[in-house]
XYZ file of C-alpha atoms in Angstrom:
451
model
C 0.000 0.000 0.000
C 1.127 3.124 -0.775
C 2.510 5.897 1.864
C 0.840 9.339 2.204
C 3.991 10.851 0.593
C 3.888 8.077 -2.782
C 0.570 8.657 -3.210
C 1.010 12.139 -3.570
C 3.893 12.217 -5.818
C 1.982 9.521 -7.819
C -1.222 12.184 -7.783
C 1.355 14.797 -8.595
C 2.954 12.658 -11.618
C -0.449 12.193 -12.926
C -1.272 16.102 -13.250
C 1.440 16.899 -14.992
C 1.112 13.724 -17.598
C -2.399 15.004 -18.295
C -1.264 18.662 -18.390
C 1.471 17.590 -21.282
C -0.904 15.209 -22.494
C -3.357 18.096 -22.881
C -0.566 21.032 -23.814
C 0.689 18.512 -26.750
C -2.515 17.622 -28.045
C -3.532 21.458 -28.179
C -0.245 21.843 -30.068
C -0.863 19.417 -32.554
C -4.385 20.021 -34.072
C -4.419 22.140 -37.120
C -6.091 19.969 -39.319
C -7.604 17.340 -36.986
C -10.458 16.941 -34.789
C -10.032 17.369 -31.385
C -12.479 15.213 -29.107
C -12.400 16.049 -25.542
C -12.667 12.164 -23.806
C -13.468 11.459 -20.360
C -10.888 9.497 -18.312
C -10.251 8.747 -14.664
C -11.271 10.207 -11.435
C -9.580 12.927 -9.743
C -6.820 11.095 -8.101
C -6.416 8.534 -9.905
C -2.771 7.010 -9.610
C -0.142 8.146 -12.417
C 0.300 4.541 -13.949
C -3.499 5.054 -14.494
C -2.440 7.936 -16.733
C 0.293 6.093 -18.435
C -1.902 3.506 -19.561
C -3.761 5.887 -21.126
C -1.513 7.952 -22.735
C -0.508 4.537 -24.119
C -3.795 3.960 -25.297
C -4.309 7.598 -26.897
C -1.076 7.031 -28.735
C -2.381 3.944 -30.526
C -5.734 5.041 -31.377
C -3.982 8.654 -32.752
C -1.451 6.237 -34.870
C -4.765 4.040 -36.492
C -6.917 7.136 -37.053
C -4.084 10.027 -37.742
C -7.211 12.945 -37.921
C -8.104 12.782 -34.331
C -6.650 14.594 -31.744
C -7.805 12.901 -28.013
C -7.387 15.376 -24.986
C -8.439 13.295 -22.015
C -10.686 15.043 -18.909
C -10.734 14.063 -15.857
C -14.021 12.772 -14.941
C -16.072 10.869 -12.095
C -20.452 11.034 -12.490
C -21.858 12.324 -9.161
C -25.509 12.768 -8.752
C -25.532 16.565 -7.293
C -23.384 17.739 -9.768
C -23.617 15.922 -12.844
C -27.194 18.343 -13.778
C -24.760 20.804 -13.286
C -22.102 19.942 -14.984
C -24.404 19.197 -18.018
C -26.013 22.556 -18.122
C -23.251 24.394 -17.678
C -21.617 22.631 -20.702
C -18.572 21.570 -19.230
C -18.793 17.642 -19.797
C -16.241 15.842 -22.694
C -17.574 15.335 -25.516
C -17.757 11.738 -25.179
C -18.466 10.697 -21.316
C -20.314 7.982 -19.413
C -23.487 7.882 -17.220
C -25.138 5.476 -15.149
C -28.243 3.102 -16.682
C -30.175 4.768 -14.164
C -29.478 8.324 -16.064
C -29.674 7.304 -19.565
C -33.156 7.484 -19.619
C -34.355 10.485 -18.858
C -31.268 12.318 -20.558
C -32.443 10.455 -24.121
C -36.081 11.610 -23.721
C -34.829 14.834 -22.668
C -32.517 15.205 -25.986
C -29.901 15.041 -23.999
C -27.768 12.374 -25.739
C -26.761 12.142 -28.967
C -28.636 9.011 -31.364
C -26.269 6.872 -32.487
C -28.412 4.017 -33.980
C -27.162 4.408 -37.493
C -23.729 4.015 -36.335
C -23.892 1.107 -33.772
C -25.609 -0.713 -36.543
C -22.904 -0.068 -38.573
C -20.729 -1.522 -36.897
C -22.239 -4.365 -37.298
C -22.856 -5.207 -33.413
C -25.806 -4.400 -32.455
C -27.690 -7.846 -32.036
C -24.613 -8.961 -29.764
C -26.113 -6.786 -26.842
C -27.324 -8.372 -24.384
C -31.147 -6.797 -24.903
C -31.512 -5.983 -21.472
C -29.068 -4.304 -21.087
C -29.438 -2.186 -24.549
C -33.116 -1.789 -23.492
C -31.206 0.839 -20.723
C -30.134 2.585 -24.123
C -33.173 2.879 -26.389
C -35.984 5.161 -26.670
C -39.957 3.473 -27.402
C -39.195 3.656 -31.138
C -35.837 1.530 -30.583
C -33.444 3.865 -31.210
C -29.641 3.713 -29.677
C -28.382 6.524 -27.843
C -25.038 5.433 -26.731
C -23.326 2.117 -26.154
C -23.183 0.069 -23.368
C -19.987 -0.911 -21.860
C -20.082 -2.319 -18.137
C -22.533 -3.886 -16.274
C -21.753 -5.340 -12.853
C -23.857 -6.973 -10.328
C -23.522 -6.121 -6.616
C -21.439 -7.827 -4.368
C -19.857 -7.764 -0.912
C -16.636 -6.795 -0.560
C -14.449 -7.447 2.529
C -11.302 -7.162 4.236
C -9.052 -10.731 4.727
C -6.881 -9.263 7.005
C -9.451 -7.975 9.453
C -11.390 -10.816 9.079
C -8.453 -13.106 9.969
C -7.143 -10.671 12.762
C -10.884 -11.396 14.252
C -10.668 -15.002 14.100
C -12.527 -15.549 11.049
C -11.583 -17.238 7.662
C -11.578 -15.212 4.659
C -11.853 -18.112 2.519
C -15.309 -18.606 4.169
C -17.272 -15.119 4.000
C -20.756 -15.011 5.020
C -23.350 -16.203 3.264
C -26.360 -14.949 5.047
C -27.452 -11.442 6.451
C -27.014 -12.819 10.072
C -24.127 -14.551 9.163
C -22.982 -10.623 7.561
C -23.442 -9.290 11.203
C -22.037 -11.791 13.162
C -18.556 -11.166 11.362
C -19.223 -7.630 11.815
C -19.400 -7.642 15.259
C -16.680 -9.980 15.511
C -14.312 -7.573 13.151
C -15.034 -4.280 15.228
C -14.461 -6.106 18.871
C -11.289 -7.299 17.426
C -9.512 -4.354 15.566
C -12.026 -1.342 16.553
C -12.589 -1.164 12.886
C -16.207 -1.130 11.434
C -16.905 -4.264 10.452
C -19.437 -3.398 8.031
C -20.064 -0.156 6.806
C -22.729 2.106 4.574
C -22.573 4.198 2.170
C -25.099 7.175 2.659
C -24.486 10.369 0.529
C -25.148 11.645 -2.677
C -27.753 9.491 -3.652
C -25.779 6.001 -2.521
C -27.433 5.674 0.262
C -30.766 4.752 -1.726
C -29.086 2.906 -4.018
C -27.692 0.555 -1.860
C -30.609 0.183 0.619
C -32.567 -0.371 -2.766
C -30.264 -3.452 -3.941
C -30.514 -4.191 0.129
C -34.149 -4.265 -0.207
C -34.289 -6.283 -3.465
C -31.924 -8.478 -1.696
C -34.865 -9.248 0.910
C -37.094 -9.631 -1.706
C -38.891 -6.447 -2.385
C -38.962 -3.593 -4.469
C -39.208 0.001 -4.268
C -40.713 0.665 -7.840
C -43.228 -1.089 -9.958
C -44.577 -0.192 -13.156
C -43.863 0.934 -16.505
C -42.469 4.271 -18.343
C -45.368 6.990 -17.716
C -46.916 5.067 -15.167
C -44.937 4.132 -11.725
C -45.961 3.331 -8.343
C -43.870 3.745 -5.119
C -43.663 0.765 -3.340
C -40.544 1.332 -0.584
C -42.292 0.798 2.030
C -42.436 -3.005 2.102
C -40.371 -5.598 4.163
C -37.522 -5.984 2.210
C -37.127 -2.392 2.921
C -37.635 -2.909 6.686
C -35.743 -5.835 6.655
C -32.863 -3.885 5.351
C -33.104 -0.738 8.121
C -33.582 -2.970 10.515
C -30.494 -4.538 10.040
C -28.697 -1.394 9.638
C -30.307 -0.387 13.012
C -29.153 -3.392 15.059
C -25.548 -3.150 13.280
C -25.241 0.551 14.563
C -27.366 0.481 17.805
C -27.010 -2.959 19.165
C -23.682 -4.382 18.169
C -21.730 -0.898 17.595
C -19.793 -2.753 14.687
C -20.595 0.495 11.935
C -17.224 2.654 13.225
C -18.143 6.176 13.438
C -18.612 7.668 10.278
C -22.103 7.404 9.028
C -21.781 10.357 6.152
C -20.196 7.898 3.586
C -20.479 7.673 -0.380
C -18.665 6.098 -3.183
C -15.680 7.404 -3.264
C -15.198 7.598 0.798
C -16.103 4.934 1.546
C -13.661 2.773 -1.023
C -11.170 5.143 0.528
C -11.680 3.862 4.187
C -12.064 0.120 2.722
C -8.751 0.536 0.554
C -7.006 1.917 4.062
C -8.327 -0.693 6.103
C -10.842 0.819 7.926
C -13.655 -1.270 7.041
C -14.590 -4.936 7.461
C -17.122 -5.447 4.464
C -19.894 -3.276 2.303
C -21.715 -3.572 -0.361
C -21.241 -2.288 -3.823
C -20.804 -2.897 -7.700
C -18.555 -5.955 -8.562
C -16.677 -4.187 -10.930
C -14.834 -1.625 -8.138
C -11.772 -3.724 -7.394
C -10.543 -1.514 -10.506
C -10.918 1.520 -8.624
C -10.339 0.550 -5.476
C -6.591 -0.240 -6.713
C -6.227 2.237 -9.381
C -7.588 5.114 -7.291
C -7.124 4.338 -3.579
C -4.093 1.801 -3.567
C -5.894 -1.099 -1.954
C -3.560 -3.796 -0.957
C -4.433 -6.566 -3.355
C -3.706 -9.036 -0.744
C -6.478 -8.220 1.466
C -9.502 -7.791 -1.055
C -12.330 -10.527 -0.581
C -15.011 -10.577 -2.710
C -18.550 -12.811 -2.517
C -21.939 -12.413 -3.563
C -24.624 -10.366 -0.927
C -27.124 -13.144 0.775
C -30.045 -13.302 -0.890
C -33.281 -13.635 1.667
C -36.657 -14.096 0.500
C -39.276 -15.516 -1.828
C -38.451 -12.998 -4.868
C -34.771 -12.041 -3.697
C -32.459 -11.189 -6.463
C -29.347 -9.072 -7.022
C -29.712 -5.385 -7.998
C -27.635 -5.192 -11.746
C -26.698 -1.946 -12.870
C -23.808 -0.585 -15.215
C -22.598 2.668 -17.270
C -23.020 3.748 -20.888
C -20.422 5.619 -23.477
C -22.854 8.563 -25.016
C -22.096 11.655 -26.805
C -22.663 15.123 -25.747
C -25.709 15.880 -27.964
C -23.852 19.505 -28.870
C -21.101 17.815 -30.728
C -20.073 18.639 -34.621
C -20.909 16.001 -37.236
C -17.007 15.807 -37.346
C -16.845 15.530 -33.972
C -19.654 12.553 -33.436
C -17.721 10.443 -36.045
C -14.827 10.767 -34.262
C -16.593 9.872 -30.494
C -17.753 6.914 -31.975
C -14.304 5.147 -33.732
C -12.865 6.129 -29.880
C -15.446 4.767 -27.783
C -15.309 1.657 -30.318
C -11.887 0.951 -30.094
C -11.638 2.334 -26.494
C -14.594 0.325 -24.876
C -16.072 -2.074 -27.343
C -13.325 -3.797 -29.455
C -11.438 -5.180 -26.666
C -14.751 -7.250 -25.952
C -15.527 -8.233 -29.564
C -11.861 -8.623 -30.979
C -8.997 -11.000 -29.883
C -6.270 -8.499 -30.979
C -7.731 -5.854 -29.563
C -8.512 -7.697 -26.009
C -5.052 -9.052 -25.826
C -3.654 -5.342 -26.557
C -5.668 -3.388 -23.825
C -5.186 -6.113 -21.593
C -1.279 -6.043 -21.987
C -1.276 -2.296 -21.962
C -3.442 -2.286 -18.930
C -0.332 -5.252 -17.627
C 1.944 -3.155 -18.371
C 0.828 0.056 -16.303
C 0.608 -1.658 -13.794
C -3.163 -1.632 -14.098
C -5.838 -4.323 -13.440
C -7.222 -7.063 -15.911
C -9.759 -9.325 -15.592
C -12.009 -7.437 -12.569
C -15.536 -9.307 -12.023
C -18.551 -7.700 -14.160
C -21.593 -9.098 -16.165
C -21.565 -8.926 -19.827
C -23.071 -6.115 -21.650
C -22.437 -8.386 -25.012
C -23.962 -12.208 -25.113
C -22.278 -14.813 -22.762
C -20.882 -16.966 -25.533
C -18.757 -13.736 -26.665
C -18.118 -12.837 -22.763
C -16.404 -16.158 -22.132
C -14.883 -16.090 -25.545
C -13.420 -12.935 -24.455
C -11.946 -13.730 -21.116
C -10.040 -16.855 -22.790
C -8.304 -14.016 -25.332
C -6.790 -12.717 -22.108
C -6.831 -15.659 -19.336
C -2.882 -15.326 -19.571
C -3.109 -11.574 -18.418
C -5.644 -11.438 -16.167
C -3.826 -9.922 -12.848
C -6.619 -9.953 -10.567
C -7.047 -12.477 -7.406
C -9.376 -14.438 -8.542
C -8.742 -17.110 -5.812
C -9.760 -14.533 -3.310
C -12.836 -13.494 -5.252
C -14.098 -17.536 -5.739
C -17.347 -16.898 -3.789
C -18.610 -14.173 -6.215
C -17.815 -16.782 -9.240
C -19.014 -19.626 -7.602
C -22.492 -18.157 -6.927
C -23.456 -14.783 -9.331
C -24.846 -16.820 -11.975
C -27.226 -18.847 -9.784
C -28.169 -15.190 -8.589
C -31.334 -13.426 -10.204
C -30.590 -10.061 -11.567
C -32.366 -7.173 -11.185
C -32.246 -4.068 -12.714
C -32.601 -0.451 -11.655
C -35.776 0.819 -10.699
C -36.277 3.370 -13.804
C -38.629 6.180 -12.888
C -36.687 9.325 -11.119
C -34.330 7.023 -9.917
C -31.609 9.424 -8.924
C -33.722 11.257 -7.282
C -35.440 8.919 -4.963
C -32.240 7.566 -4.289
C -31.784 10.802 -2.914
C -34.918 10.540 -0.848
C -33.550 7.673 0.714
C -30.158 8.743 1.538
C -31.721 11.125 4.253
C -33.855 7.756 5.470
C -30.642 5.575 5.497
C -28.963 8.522 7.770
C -31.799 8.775 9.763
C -31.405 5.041 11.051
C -27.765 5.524 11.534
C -28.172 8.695 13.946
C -31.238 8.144 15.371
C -31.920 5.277 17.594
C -35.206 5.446 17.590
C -35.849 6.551 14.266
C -39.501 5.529 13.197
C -38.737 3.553 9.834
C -42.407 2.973 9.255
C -42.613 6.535 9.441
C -39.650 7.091 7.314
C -40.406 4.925 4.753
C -44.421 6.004 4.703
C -43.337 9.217 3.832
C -40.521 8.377 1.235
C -43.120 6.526 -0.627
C -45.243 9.890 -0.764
C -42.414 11.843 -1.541
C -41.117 9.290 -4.135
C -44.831 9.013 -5.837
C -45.208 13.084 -5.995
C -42.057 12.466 -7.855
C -43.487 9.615 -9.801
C -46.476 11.827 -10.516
C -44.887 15.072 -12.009
């Protein structure tokens, strides 16, 4: 792991690649077209960088005309609207599945359909997943490129230095707070913490509830009914309540989102949570976990209709983009996202680039593309995948006997907003009223709903 003073020169190193990555490609584009490309999160690590820069030097060799100036980028809910009405996004960027829909019926996004089909790959899309992507006429606005399923991720250091084995990680929500409890008496670390802010909060007490076998949305586009209140919701509080209030095994910090809370996990300050499959990447690339003490297994599943909350991101192109400009987002975000899926060459070049900056290959996610060309994929690269996938065995062993669930798709951002202030409320309050709570985040969700 790295030390403070690394990690800054590393952060350091980074600013300055993209700063002479930016200055050079300025310098260099009479005659071409410059597309402004989204890239890593601020603080991303500088080998991050160089795999990129890497990367933009091979797609500038094959397609001499284009000129890529990477952005740094990272989708938040609060400022995202912001950020998109003030016109400050790249040109080509991603967004949640949860977004996509209301920015294509809002004109938000650019319509690629002609293009995708094109390429000759649109009937390899997994269809729900493209469904995320298409307006009621069918229509493609913007290509899918990761989907993961949620998991639970945990430390195998704490869990050994409490007596338990990480090779073993729970596989039921009682069996989840018994190891929590366990981790926090034994290190003072929280052994299982929640993320809370900026709409992740609902989001992950939504995949809790769906977990328990409810759901907090039915219905289709232009007609949606609230439905949080329901006892996979309760369920879920409730055992966010007895975590905090009965066993103290949450640690102290209960104002927690993304990015802070992979922070604390990467720095050992966490036992387990819950999130997307696919954030080992991060978690290493961004916050200089420890490989050797990442666990990953799949969340319990409790309940007659339990299933695992699905979710991914999606390549688009700002809608405000020349016609120059659009042909050139989509060759990048072809090569850059798609080929190294659909392509042996192409996999076994991003994958050794990736190798060879020091970056990860071969992190857990569910295929946007059909299975047959998933696993045909992962065998192009078997030789350079870099990840532990010995300590990740219970999420392999057991996703695909798991029953995905998507999204819920009307306002979604905001009501996961709505429930971050429930979500809080249980982890101040101890004797927060979650009937109450959720009563009134199902009116507040349906007025919503209603507009």
């Amino acid at each position: 792991m790295k030390s403070r003073s690394k990690a800054l020169a590393a952060s350091l190193a980074a600013v300055g690649l993209v700063a002479s990555l930016a200055a050079c490609s300025a310098g260099s584009s009479s005659g071409k077209t410059e597309l402004r490309v989204a890239t890593f999160p601020p603080g991303a690590d500088a080998a991050a960088y160089e795999a990129f820069a890497a990367q933009e030097e091979q797609f500038e060799k094959a397609n001499p005309d284009i000129d890529i100036i990477g952005v740094e980028y990272e989708w938040e809910g609060p400022t995202f609207a912001v950020q998109l009405a003030g016109g400050s996004l790249p040109d080509v960027f991603t967004v949640p599945f949860t977004d996509s829909k209301t920015l294509l019926e809002n004109g938000q996004l650019m319509d690629v359909t002609a293009e995708v089909e094109e390429l000759g790959y649109a009937d390899k899309f997994n269809p729900i997943i493209l469904e995320q992507v298409q307006d009621a006429d069918g229509n493609i606005f913007g290509f899918p490129r990761q989907a993961y399923a949620m998991g639970l991720h945990y430390n195998r250091d704490l869990f050994e230095q409490a007596g338990l084995d990480p090779d073993a990680p729970p596989t039921t929500w009682d069996e989840v707070r018994e190891a929590a409890k366990a981790i926090s008496e034994a290190t003072g670390k929280a052994g299982f913490a929640q993320m809370s802010m900026n709409n992740t909060g609902g989001w992950q007490l939504t995949a809790a509830t769906i977990a328990h076998g409810g759901r907090t949305q039915e219905g289709t586009t232009g007609s949606y009914t609230s439905t949080i209140n329901n006892p996979g919701t309760v369920a879920a509080l409730e055992f966010l309540h007895d975590l905090r209030w009965e066993d103290n095994s949450m640690g102290s910090n209960f104002l927690l989102d993304w990015g802070t809370i992979n922070q604390e996990f990467a720095a050992g300050n966490i036992g387990m949570y819950t999130s997307g499959s696919d954030v080992y990447t991060a978690l290493v690339r961004d916050f200089s976990l420890d490989p050797a003490v990442y666990g990953l297994t799949v969340i319990p599943l409790e309940g007659d209709d339990a299933g695992v909350l699905g979710g991914g991101d999606i390549a688009v192109v700002s809608p405000t983009v020349s016609e120059a400009e659009k042909a050139a987002a989509v060759k990048w975000i072809d090569w850059y996202y798609m080929q190294k899926l659909l392509n042996k060459d192409a996999a076994v070049l991003d994958a050794q680039t990736l190798v060879d900056s020091g970056q990860a290959v071969g992190t857990p996610v569910l295929p946007v593309l059909d299975q047959e060309t998933y696993l045909e994929s992962r065998e192009w690269i078997a030789d350079l995948i870099n990840v532990p996938l010995d300590q990740m065995t219970g999420f392999f062993d057991g996703i695909f006997e798991q029953t995905p669930v998507g999204e819920p798709k009307g306002k979604t951002q905001e009501i996961y907003a709505l429930l971050d202030t429930v979500v809080q409320a249980v982890l101040t309050d101890q004797n927060a009223d979650i009937d109450a709570l959720l009563t009134k985040a199902d009116a507040d969700a349906q007025a919503l709903l209603d507009e």
